[in-house]
XYZ file of N, CA and C in Angstrom:
609
model
N 1.076 -1.162 0.242
C 0.020 -0.264 -0.069
C 0.564 1.077 -0.516
N 1.881 1.305 0.920
C 3.080 2.644 0.714
C 3.583 2.920 -1.215
N 3.415 1.687 -0.970
C 4.595 1.710 -2.200
C 4.183 2.174 -3.059
N 2.609 2.044 -3.744
C 1.555 2.491 -4.243
C 1.328 3.993 -4.094
N 1.119 4.336 -3.026
C 0.899 5.687 -2.773
C 1.926 6.703 -2.758
N 2.965 5.895 -2.824
C 4.246 6.819 -2.566
C 5.256 6.620 -4.473
N 4.212 5.605 -5.160
C 4.427 5.692 -6.706
C 3.228 6.772 -7.397
N 1.705 6.712 -6.580
C 1.115 7.727 -7.359
C 1.923 8.984 -6.734
N 2.236 9.686 -5.473
C 2.967 11.140 -5.369
C 4.195 11.284 -6.534
N 4.476 10.358 -7.044
C 5.590 10.268 -7.990
C 5.382 10.363 -8.624
N 3.754 10.035 -9.821
C 3.877 10.606 -10.911
C 2.831 11.672 -10.955
N 2.134 12.036 -9.517
C 1.136 13.218 -9.785
C 2.180 14.509 -9.834
N 3.497 14.003 -9.286
C 4.583 15.327 -9.071
C 5.157 15.164 -10.226
N 5.285 14.575 -10.937
C 5.786 14.325 -12.658
C 4.234 15.497 -12.912
N 3.829 15.216 -13.647
C 2.286 15.506 -13.872
C 2.795 17.468 -13.238
N 2.584 17.727 -12.662
C 2.303 18.892 -11.541
C 4.523 19.398 -12.575
N 4.642 18.928 -12.771
C 6.020 19.685 -13.224
C 5.351 20.397 -14.734
N 4.500 18.753 -15.558
C 4.505 19.482 -17.048
C 3.155 20.506 -16.680
N 2.689 20.902 -15.778
C 2.431 22.077 -15.690
C 2.044 23.455 -14.655
N 3.493 23.053 -13.994
C 3.387 23.607 -12.538
C 4.041 25.131 -13.315
N 4.053 25.779 -14.817
C 5.009 26.773 -14.902
C 3.916 27.373 -16.122
N 2.651 27.964 -15.477
C 1.526 28.512 -16.349
C 1.925 29.929 -16.579
N 2.626 30.441 -18.251
C 2.456 32.015 -18.640
C 1.906 32.933 -17.612
N 0.795 32.263 -17.381
C -0.407 33.474 -16.618
C -0.495 33.003 -14.934
N -0.258 33.512 -14.063
C 0.292 32.900 -12.522
C -1.681 33.048 -11.956
N -2.001 32.285 -11.544
C -3.328 32.484 -10.172
C -2.737 32.067 -9.725
N -3.666 32.958 -8.131
C -3.445 32.354 -7.199
C -5.087 33.060 -6.703
N -5.507 31.454 -6.641
C -7.192 31.214 -6.086
C -7.412 31.901 -7.630
N -8.819 32.919 -7.916
C -9.420 33.469 -9.048
C -8.670 34.480 -9.432
N -7.481 34.751 -8.802
C -6.829 36.001 -8.791
C -6.096 35.749 -9.878
N -5.781 37.251 -11.399
C -4.365 37.115 -11.565
C -3.318 37.921 -11.033
N -2.172 36.440 -10.702
C -1.254 37.848 -10.154
C 0.204 37.505 -10.849
N 0.222 37.437 -12.059
C 1.488 37.029 -12.816
C 2.609 38.068 -12.939
N 2.303 39.385 -12.323
C 3.250 40.016 -11.973
C 3.684 40.500 -11.367
N 3.019 39.889 -9.848
C 3.622 40.005 -8.477
C 4.694 38.734 -8.008
N 4.775 38.054 -9.096
C 5.413 36.082 -8.570
C 6.904 36.950 -8.695
N 7.880 36.541 -8.149
C 9.022 37.527 -8.046
C 10.240 36.031 -7.818
N 8.938 34.653 -7.634
C 10.480 33.532 -7.967
C 9.306 32.424 -8.116
N 9.473 31.377 -8.931
C 9.397 30.240 -9.209
C 10.089 29.079 -9.385
N 9.980 28.352 -8.519
C 10.621 26.632 -8.813
C 10.075 25.894 -9.649
N 9.774 24.539 -8.992
C 9.098 23.592 -9.648
C 7.777 23.479 -9.357
N 7.175 23.123 -8.255
C 6.022 23.544 -7.890
C 5.087 24.368 -7.454
N 5.939 25.766 -6.765
C 5.358 26.882 -6.144
C 6.058 28.279 -6.543
N 5.271 29.214 -6.270
C 5.916 30.304 -6.483
C 6.073 31.600 -5.313
N 7.129 32.715 -5.304
C 6.945 33.111 -4.485
C 5.980 34.176 -5.007
N 5.280 35.363 -3.849
C 4.168 36.221 -4.360
C 4.370 37.581 -3.579
N 4.963 38.869 -4.037
C 4.552 39.921 -3.409
C 2.941 39.634 -2.675
N 2.717 40.581 -2.319
C 1.090 40.557 -1.042
C 1.235 41.972 -0.937
N -0.403 41.795 -1.390
C -1.605 43.054 -1.166
C -1.735 43.448 -0.667
N -1.583 43.144 0.875
C -1.974 43.800 2.024
C -0.794 43.219 2.891
N 0.399 43.725 3.253
C 1.469 43.081 4.156
C 0.975 43.717 5.263
N 1.233 42.711 6.667
C 0.932 43.208 7.877
C 2.419 44.113 8.122
N 3.210 44.040 7.957
C 4.777 44.425 7.866
C 5.691 44.597 6.408
N 6.228 45.366 6.243
C 7.237 45.957 5.325
C 7.796 44.500 4.988
N 8.190 43.293 3.613
C 8.771 42.602 3.152
C 7.782 41.172 3.107
N 6.256 41.406 3.595
C 5.699 40.875 4.298
C 4.966 39.761 2.608
N 5.413 38.836 2.598
C 5.181 37.525 1.061
C 5.094 36.393 0.934
N 3.939 35.734 -0.032
C 3.413 34.526 0.171
C 4.395 33.794 -0.681
N 4.490 32.418 -0.516
C 4.672 31.021 -0.879
C 3.034 30.653 -1.475
N 3.292 30.228 -2.751
C 2.375 29.233 -3.120
C 2.531 28.137 -3.814
N 1.410 27.320 -3.922
C 1.802 25.977 -4.670
C 1.084 26.372 -6.639
N 1.979 26.184 -7.577
C 0.854 26.891 -8.942
C -0.082 25.769 -8.967
N -0.418 24.186 -8.475
C -1.291 23.800 -8.535
C -2.368 24.251 -7.783
N -3.658 24.710 -7.587
C -4.451 25.451 -7.002
C -4.926 24.268 -5.639
N -3.804 23.660 -4.804
C -4.902 22.765 -3.897
C -5.741 24.225 -2.512
N -6.382 23.403 -2.053
C -6.647 24.316 -1.182
C -6.329 24.069 0.300
N -5.206 22.701 0.828
C -5.190 22.801 2.143
C -3.865 22.183 1.533
N -2.983 22.357 2.902
C -1.884 21.590 2.691
C -2.028 19.944 2.693
N -2.557 19.727 3.427
C -3.100 17.984 3.212
C -3.056 17.682 1.640
N -3.369 18.929 0.200
C -3.611 18.195 -0.624
C -2.417 18.450 -1.355
N -1.633 18.639 -0.619
C -0.189 18.502 -1.548
C 0.641 17.297 -1.570
N 0.653 16.796 -2.638
C 1.888 15.662 -3.037
C 3.381 15.467 -2.230
N 3.723 14.533 -2.137
C 5.208 14.138 -1.389
C 6.414 15.396 -1.466
N 6.121 15.690 -2.984
C 7.023 15.868 -3.494
C 6.783 17.888 -3.947
N 5.922 18.135 -3.975
C 4.792 19.456 -3.889
C 5.257 20.341 -2.290
N 5.354 19.202 -1.037
C 5.337 19.327 -0.045
C 6.568 19.597 0.333
N 8.208 18.948 -0.200
C 9.411 19.519 -0.151
C 9.608 20.761 -0.609
N 9.219 20.922 -2.226
C 9.512 21.858 -2.621
C 8.725 22.861 -2.149
N 7.491 23.087 -1.878
C 6.598 24.320 -0.950
C 7.715 24.816 0.417
N 8.302 23.905 0.946
C 9.181 24.240 2.019
C 10.191 24.645 2.081
N 10.864 23.997 0.775
C 12.144 24.577 0.355
C 12.132 25.857 0.040
N 11.088 26.080 -0.704
C 10.918 27.443 -1.310
C 10.946 28.431 -0.659
N 9.759 28.166 0.984
C 10.025 28.742 2.042
C 11.521 29.409 2.497
N 11.971 28.262 2.356
C 13.633 28.851 3.074
C 14.332 29.393 2.591
N 14.424 29.481 0.942
C 15.034 30.533 0.203
C 14.660 31.459 -0.252
N 13.220 31.844 0.610
C 12.459 33.399 0.340
C 12.755 33.887 1.691
N 13.160 33.242 2.944
C 13.878 33.781 3.985
C 14.772 34.173 3.844
N 15.881 33.561 3.107
C 17.502 33.914 2.732
C 17.837 35.324 2.469
N 16.586 35.273 1.179
C 16.391 36.391 0.223
C 15.921 37.701 1.463
N 14.905 37.663 1.698
C 14.263 38.571 2.640
C 15.382 38.725 3.702
N 15.846 38.132 4.167
C 17.085 38.373 5.341
C 17.866 39.509 4.929
N 18.518 38.544 3.694
C 19.205 39.565 2.775
C 19.086 40.962 2.205
N 18.297 41.208 2.928
C 17.159 42.874 1.827
C 17.041 43.532 3.485
N 16.244 42.705 4.680
C 15.887 43.628 5.573
C 16.432 43.254 7.423
N 17.429 42.034 6.831
C 18.529 42.632 8.122
C 20.103 42.882 8.028
N 20.348 43.354 6.302
C 21.516 43.507 7.066
C 21.680 44.770 6.900
N 21.722 45.642 8.627
C 22.195 46.869 8.985
C 22.844 46.787 10.255
N 23.494 47.984 10.706
C 23.692 48.029 12.520
C 24.997 47.101 12.204
N 26.044 46.530 11.086
C 26.887 45.536 11.214
C 26.872 44.486 10.965
N 24.788 44.009 10.720
C 24.613 42.762 10.260
C 25.124 42.547 8.964
N 24.982 40.543 8.521
C 24.972 40.426 7.916
C 24.254 40.599 6.688
N 22.819 40.597 7.331
C 21.710 39.937 6.350
C 21.560 38.417 6.716
N 21.548 37.713 7.357
C 21.320 36.670 7.808
C 20.336 35.852 8.194
N 19.489 35.089 8.332
C 18.278 34.564 8.545
C 18.513 34.964 10.268
N 19.541 34.664 10.971
C 19.554 34.315 12.266
C 19.979 35.949 13.023
N 20.287 36.965 12.032
C 20.241 38.255 12.055
C 18.816 38.799 12.287
N 17.802 38.374 12.751
C 16.304 38.694 12.379
C 15.720 37.349 13.253
N 14.290 37.751 12.605
C 13.704 36.553 12.951
C 12.067 37.015 11.970
N 11.512 35.295 12.029
C 9.938 35.803 10.768
C 9.162 34.639 11.903
N 8.252 35.163 11.269
C 6.480 34.833 10.984
C 6.397 33.688 10.308
N 6.004 32.194 10.234
C 5.684 31.580 8.835
C 4.345 31.174 9.606
N 3.689 31.573 8.700
C 1.810 31.005 8.833
C 1.486 30.395 8.134
N 0.482 29.084 8.467
C -0.377 28.922 7.106
C -1.949 29.121 7.428
N -2.452 29.571 7.209
C -3.976 29.865 7.358
C -4.745 29.224 6.390
N -4.888 27.352 7.099
C -5.328 26.236 6.342
C -6.271 26.078 6.971
N -7.198 26.782 5.742
C -9.098 26.232 5.757
C -9.382 27.807 6.495
N -10.692 27.839 5.999
C -11.692 28.813 6.402
C -11.941 29.497 7.476
N -11.499 28.314 9.044
C -11.781 28.825 10.060
C -10.667 28.938 10.426
N -9.397 28.956 9.859
C -8.063 29.651 10.334
C -7.679 30.714 9.530
N -8.902 31.219 9.055
C -8.363 33.120 8.962
C -8.390 32.991 7.133
N -8.260 32.144 6.614
C -7.537 31.800 4.888
C -8.836 32.771 4.175
N -8.456 33.322 3.403
C -9.131 34.085 2.843
C -9.504 33.478 1.155
N -8.187 33.531 0.663
C -8.637 32.945 -1.055
C -8.255 31.329 -0.762
N -9.145 30.818 -0.979
C -9.167 29.594 -1.840
C -8.006 28.756 -2.636
N -6.691 28.455 -1.940
C -5.489 28.175 -2.471
C -4.285 28.619 -1.223
N -3.834 26.859 -1.303
C -3.405 27.556 0.001
C -1.736 28.228 -0.160
N -1.762 28.938 0.731
C -0.292 29.963 0.266
C -0.032 29.811 2.117
N 1.325 30.266 1.881
C 2.049 30.671 3.234
C 2.729 31.730 3.332
N 2.301 32.305 4.516
C 2.776 33.982 4.021
C 4.155 33.661 5.551
N 5.533 34.550 5.185
C 6.425 35.060 5.335
C 6.882 36.357 5.905
N 7.062 36.418 7.199
C 7.247 37.923 7.383
C 7.837 38.493 8.069
N 8.996 38.823 7.564
C 10.643 39.358 8.259
C 10.396 40.102 9.197
N 10.656 40.160 10.577
C 10.464 40.766 11.822
C 11.878 41.048 12.215
N 12.113 42.258 12.834
C 13.086 42.999 13.311
C 12.601 43.565 14.096
N 13.708 43.933 15.251
C 13.697 44.655 16.788
C 12.838 46.223 16.593
N 12.445 47.036 15.233
C 12.228 47.960 15.783
C 10.444 47.911 14.855
N 10.099 46.664 14.761
C 8.783 46.583 14.503
C 7.847 46.672 15.582
N 8.237 45.966 16.266
C 7.658 46.076 17.930
C 6.111 45.919 18.028
N 5.558 45.201 17.145
C 4.112 44.580 17.582
C 4.175 43.037 18.068
N 5.348 42.722 18.476
C 5.131 41.215 19.236
C 3.997 40.149 18.021
N 3.202 39.525 18.938
C 2.168 39.114 18.844
C 1.234 39.285 17.684
N 0.946 40.108 17.995
C -0.187 41.992 17.339
C -0.086 41.206 15.850
N 1.181 40.717 15.730
C 0.950 40.322 13.904
C -0.176 39.412 13.885
N -0.620 38.589 14.143
C -1.204 37.093 14.274
C -2.401 37.797 14.253
N -2.612 38.723 15.168
C -4.209 40.157 15.067
C -4.644 40.752 13.511
N -3.213 40.906 13.439
C -2.964 41.333 11.875
C -3.873 40.436 10.572
N -2.781 39.206 10.856
C -3.126 38.749 9.970
C -4.794 38.054 10.086
N -5.423 38.283 10.676
C -6.722 37.234 11.040
C -7.877 39.029 10.641
N -7.489 39.947 10.695
C -8.417 40.887 10.979
C -8.462 41.616 9.479
N -9.135 42.672 9.209
C -9.198 43.540 7.590
C -7.696 43.806 7.105
N -6.912 44.083 8.178
C -5.627 44.509 7.737
C -4.798 44.100 6.820
N -5.271 42.286 7.132
C -4.223 41.263 6.784
C -5.406 40.536 6.096
N -6.235 40.850 5.402
C -7.508 39.929 4.209
C -6.819 40.235 2.751
N -5.767 39.187 2.226
C -5.781 38.931 1.217
C -6.645 38.932 -0.036
N -7.773 38.193 0.735
C -9.360 38.588 -0.276
C -9.830 39.084 -0.662
N -9.501 39.983 0.477
C -10.856 41.247 0.592
C -9.705 41.985 -0.131
N -8.621 42.269 0.240
C -7.693 43.196 -0.606
C -7.476 42.993 -2.232
N -7.885 41.762 -3.145
C -8.403 41.480 -4.268
C -9.029 42.048 -4.951
N -10.188 41.763 -3.786
C -11.852 42.423 -3.934
C -11.596 43.689 -4.379
N -10.627 44.399 -3.121
C -11.266 45.995 -3.674
C -10.450 46.377 -4.714
N -9.538 45.548 -4.753
C -8.759 46.497 -6.387
C -9.939 46.430 -7.332
N -11.245 45.884 -7.471
C -12.296 46.061 -8.347
C -13.345 45.801 -7.861
N -13.346 46.928 -6.823
C -14.767 47.497 -5.634
C -15.228 48.541 -6.267
N -16.602 48.422 -6.929
C -17.299 49.955 -7.666
C -16.450 50.982 -6.183
N -16.622 52.050 -7.398
C -16.152 52.966 -6.813
C -17.769 54.045 -5.874
N -17.323 54.472 -4.921
C -18.634 54.937 -4.012
C -20.084 55.879 -4.498
N -21.145 55.593 -4.336
C -21.536 56.969 -4.676
C -22.677 57.533 -4.032
N -23.237 58.345 -3.976
C -23.709 58.847 -3.253
C -23.492 60.430 -1.797
N -24.364 60.795 -1.113
C -23.223 61.871 -0.848
C -22.565 61.339 0.458
N -22.928 60.202 0.832
C -22.228 60.406 2.420
C -21.068 59.516 1.715
N -19.517 60.345 2.580
C -18.670 60.279 2.102
C -18.092 58.560 2.755
N -16.617 58.260 2.765
C -15.902 56.878 3.114
C -15.435 57.723 4.267
N -15.796 56.770 5.533
C -14.735 57.330 6.507
C -13.186 57.292 6.689
N -12.855 58.252 6.196
C -10.834 58.088 6.213
C -10.495 57.079 7.074
N -8.925 56.447 6.744
C -8.465 55.448 7.605
C -9.043 54.477 7.667
N -10.961 53.810 7.381
C -11.889 52.944 7.945
C -10.992 51.490 7.368
N -10.421 51.395 6.183
C -10.280 50.426 5.323
C -8.817 50.793 5.192
N -7.978 49.572 5.388
C -7.010 49.489 4.937
C -6.942 49.638 2.880
N -6.095 50.334 2.616
C -6.091 50.158 0.595
C -5.114 49.235 0.662
N -5.812 48.621 -0.195
C -4.339 47.161 -0.963
C -3.937 47.897 -1.392
N -2.375 47.261 -1.590
C -1.144 48.176 -2.346
C -1.863 48.015 -4.064
N -1.158 48.906 -4.881
C -1.164 49.200 -6.615
C -0.981 47.928 -7.098
N -1.310 47.666 -8.485
C -1.022 46.251 -8.923
C 0.549 47.187 -8.939
N 0.805 48.524 -9.412
C 2.284 48.903 -9.941
C 3.417 48.677 -8.795
N 3.200 48.830 -7.770
C 3.892 48.781 -5.830
C 4.094 47.725 -6.065
N 2.765 46.345 -5.843
C 3.947 45.130 -6.342
C 4.450 44.661 -7.232
N 3.791 44.969 -8.220
C 5.512 44.793 -9.753
C 6.739 44.942 -9.234
N 6.756 46.348 -8.780
C 7.669 46.767 -8.574
C 8.674 46.060 -7.538
N 7.834 46.158 -6.142
C 8.584 44.792 -5.220
C 9.685 43.704 -5.741
N 8.638 42.913 -6.720
C 8.724 41.858 -7.372
C 9.354 41.758 -7.918
N 9.823 42.774 -8.986
C 11.367 43.230 -9.768
C 12.492 43.267 -9.427
N 11.997 43.644 -7.569
C 13.363 44.012 -6.502
C 13.722 42.416 -5.962
N 12.633 41.772 -5.438
C 12.638 40.414 -5.150
C 13.345 39.492 -5.941
N 13.000 39.304 -6.840
C 13.234 38.832 -8.289
C 14.937 38.526 -8.375
N 15.257 40.140 -8.298
C 16.603 40.277 -8.742
C 17.433 39.600 -7.787
N 16.914 40.071 -5.844
C 17.993 39.021 -5.022
C 17.725 38.129 -5.075
N 16.370 37.634 -5.610
C 16.272 35.643 -5.301
C 17.675 34.961 -6.670
N 17.712 36.088 -7.752
C 18.461 35.544 -8.606
C 19.730 35.680 -8.519
N 20.395 36.606 -7.064
C 21.509 37.232 -6.776
C 22.092 36.098 -6.166
N 20.907 35.097 -5.426
C 21.574 34.208 -4.473
C 21.036 33.418 -4.847
N 20.417 32.827 -6.189
C 20.558 31.046 -6.988
C 22.020 31.138 -7.398
N 22.162 32.006 -7.866
C 23.760 31.742 -8.724
C 24.927 32.257 -7.765
N 24.419 32.720 -6.254
C 25.877 32.552 -5.380
C 26.542 30.814 -5.739
């Protein structure tokens, strides 16, 4: 039984390779091609529409798996290997100051998967949050509240990009909604992170 399951996972992995790098990349129902800064065999790194802290990015499988348990063994390995690679890139960008070398141990990270709706998942596509933490951010565990609140609502952020303009005489209360980042802003960040990932890969 175990051999059959391993063989099936291997076959699924090979099939995934054939379809894993589409020309157009989707995160759930949202097209995010320009936000992608890295791709591996089975997954990609994505700039975030609603980062709770600077450098908050996502790692997402190309295959639209809903839950972590939906991934094959090969996909799980690639997924978490990509998380580590992205951590190293973010460390080199955010932790390289005050005499520090920009290594992962020069700062900290929150690595979070909201695995299902009850856990706060707002986009029906598995994703891992990678959030660099420095001594200066001073929000402690508040980061988890931010992830669960409207401030970190990724699905809501994508919806907001297409939200119709408000009509009527009552103005929106200023500051009541954290605006999602623009496509242009995310694309520019993706270019920077893509170059940094290339540098790390070619070391």
